[in-house]
Amino acid sequence: ATDRSLASAFQVRVETQIIELHTGQKRLSNEFHFTFVARDASVKDTLRHLPMPPVRPTTYREGMLWLDGRRRMLEAVTIGKSEGSSLFSG
């Protein structure tokens, strides 16, 4: 992966919860992590990477979530490269 392709990648974390209708109590059901790459589809015959604005966590919890997302994104890049994916190619 190139630095440019990493600058256009972002990680999305989605939490799903179950809500007990009678009590209103919530509990975590599952957690999903998605890695996306922003690309410019307007340039013909190429998908140029579009840099994403940097994320600046402001709390400890946000910082830990950011670090977890970064680690997962780097794992996705490693797996993608080993499988020959062009997702993060220049």
CSV table of C-alpha atoms in Angstrom, one decimal:
chain,number,residue,atom,x,y,z
A,1,ALA,CA,0.0,0.0,0.0
A,2,THR,CA,1.1,3.5,-0.7
A,3,ASP,CA,1.0,6.4,1.7
A,4,ARG,CA,-1.4,8.1,-0.7
A,5,SER,CA,-3.8,5.1,-0.6
A,6,LEU,CA,-3.6,4.9,3.2
A,7,ALA,CA,-4.5,8.6,3.4
A,8,SER,CA,-7.7,7.9,1.4
A,9,ALA,CA,-8.7,4.9,3.6
A,10,PHE,CA,-11.1,5.1,6.5
A,11,GLN,CA,-12.5,2.6,9.0
A,12,VAL,CA,-16.2,2.6,10.1
A,13,ARG,CA,-17.3,0.8,13.2
A,14,VAL,CA,-21.0,-0.1,13.7
A,15,GLU,CA,-22.5,-1.3,17.0
A,16,THR,CA,-25.8,-3.1,17.0
A,17,GLN,CA,-27.8,-3.3,20.1
A,18,ILE,CA,-30.8,-5.3,21.3
A,19,ILE,CA,-33.4,-3.3,23.1
A,20,GLU,CA,-35.8,-5.1,25.5
A,21,LEU,CA,-39.2,-3.7,24.7
A,22,HIS,CA,-40.6,-4.2,28.1
A,23,THR,CA,-37.8,-2.7,30.1
A,24,GLY,CA,-36.0,-0.5,27.6
A,25,GLN,CA,-32.7,-2.1,28.6
A,26,LYS,CA,-30.0,-2.1,25.8
A,27,ARG,CA,-27.3,-4.7,25.3
A,28,LEU,CA,-24.6,-5.0,22.7
A,29,SER,CA,-25.5,-7.6,20.0
A,30,ASN,CA,-22.6,-7.3,17.6
A,31,GLU,CA,-19.9,-5.0,16.3
A,32,PHE,CA,-18.9,-4.6,12.7
A,33,HIS,CA,-15.8,-3.0,11.2
A,34,PHE,CA,-15.6,-1.9,7.6
A,35,THR,CA,-12.6,-0.5,5.7
A,36,PHE,CA,-13.3,1.9,2.8
A,37,VAL,CA,-11.1,3.7,0.3
A,38,ALA,CA,-12.2,7.0,-1.1
A,39,ARG,CA,-11.6,7.2,-4.9
A,40,ASP,CA,-12.4,9.8,-7.5
A,41,ALA,CA,-14.6,8.1,-10.2
A,42,SER,CA,-14.9,11.3,-12.3
A,43,VAL,CA,-11.5,10.8,-13.9
A,44,LYS,CA,-11.9,8.5,-16.9
A,45,ASP,CA,-10.1,5.1,-16.8
A,46,THR,CA,-8.6,5.5,-13.4
A,47,LEU,CA,-9.7,5.6,-9.8
A,48,ARG,CA,-7.6,8.3,-8.2
A,49,HIS,CA,-7.3,8.2,-4.4
A,50,LEU,CA,-9.0,11.1,-2.6
A,51,PRO,CA,-7.3,12.0,0.7
A,52,MET,CA,-9.6,12.0,3.8
A,53,PRO,CA,-9.3,14.7,6.4
A,54,PRO,CA,-7.4,13.5,9.5
A,55,VAL,CA,-9.4,12.4,12.6
A,56,ARG,CA,-8.4,14.0,15.8
A,57,PRO,CA,-9.7,12.1,18.9
A,58,THR,CA,-10.6,14.4,21.7
A,59,THR,CA,-11.2,11.9,24.5
A,60,TYR,CA,-9.4,8.8,25.8
A,61,ARG,CA,-12.3,6.6,24.6
A,62,GLU,CA,-12.2,8.2,21.1
A,63,GLY,CA,-8.4,7.7,21.0
A,64,MET,CA,-8.8,4.0,21.9
A,65,LEU,CA,-11.5,3.6,19.2
A,66,TRP,CA,-9.2,5.4,16.7
A,67,LEU,CA,-6.3,3.1,17.5
A,68,ASP,CA,-8.4,0.0,17.2
A,69,GLY,CA,-9.7,1.2,13.8
A,70,ARG,CA,-6.2,2.0,12.6
A,71,ARG,CA,-5.0,-1.4,13.6
A,72,ARG,CA,-7.9,-3.1,11.8
A,73,MET,CA,-7.3,-1.0,8.7
A,74,LEU,CA,-3.6,-1.9,8.6
A,75,GLU,CA,-4.7,-5.6,8.9
A,76,ALA,CA,-7.1,-5.2,6.0
A,77,VAL,CA,-4.2,-3.7,3.9
A,78,THR,CA,-1.9,-6.6,4.8
A,79,ILE,CA,-4.6,-9.2,4.0
A,80,GLY,CA,-5.5,-7.4,0.8
A,81,LYS,CA,-1.9,-7.3,-0.4
A,82,SER,CA,-1.3,-10.9,0.3
A,83,GLU,CA,-4.5,-11.8,-1.7
A,84,GLY,CA,-3.5,-9.6,-4.6
A,85,SER,CA,-6.3,-7.0,-4.1
A,86,SER,CA,-6.0,-3.8,-6.0
A,87,LEU,CA,-8.0,-1.9,-3.3
A,88,PHE,CA,-5.0,-0.1,-2.0
A,89,SER,CA,-3.0,0.2,-5.2
A,90,GLY,CA,-1.8,3.6,-6.3
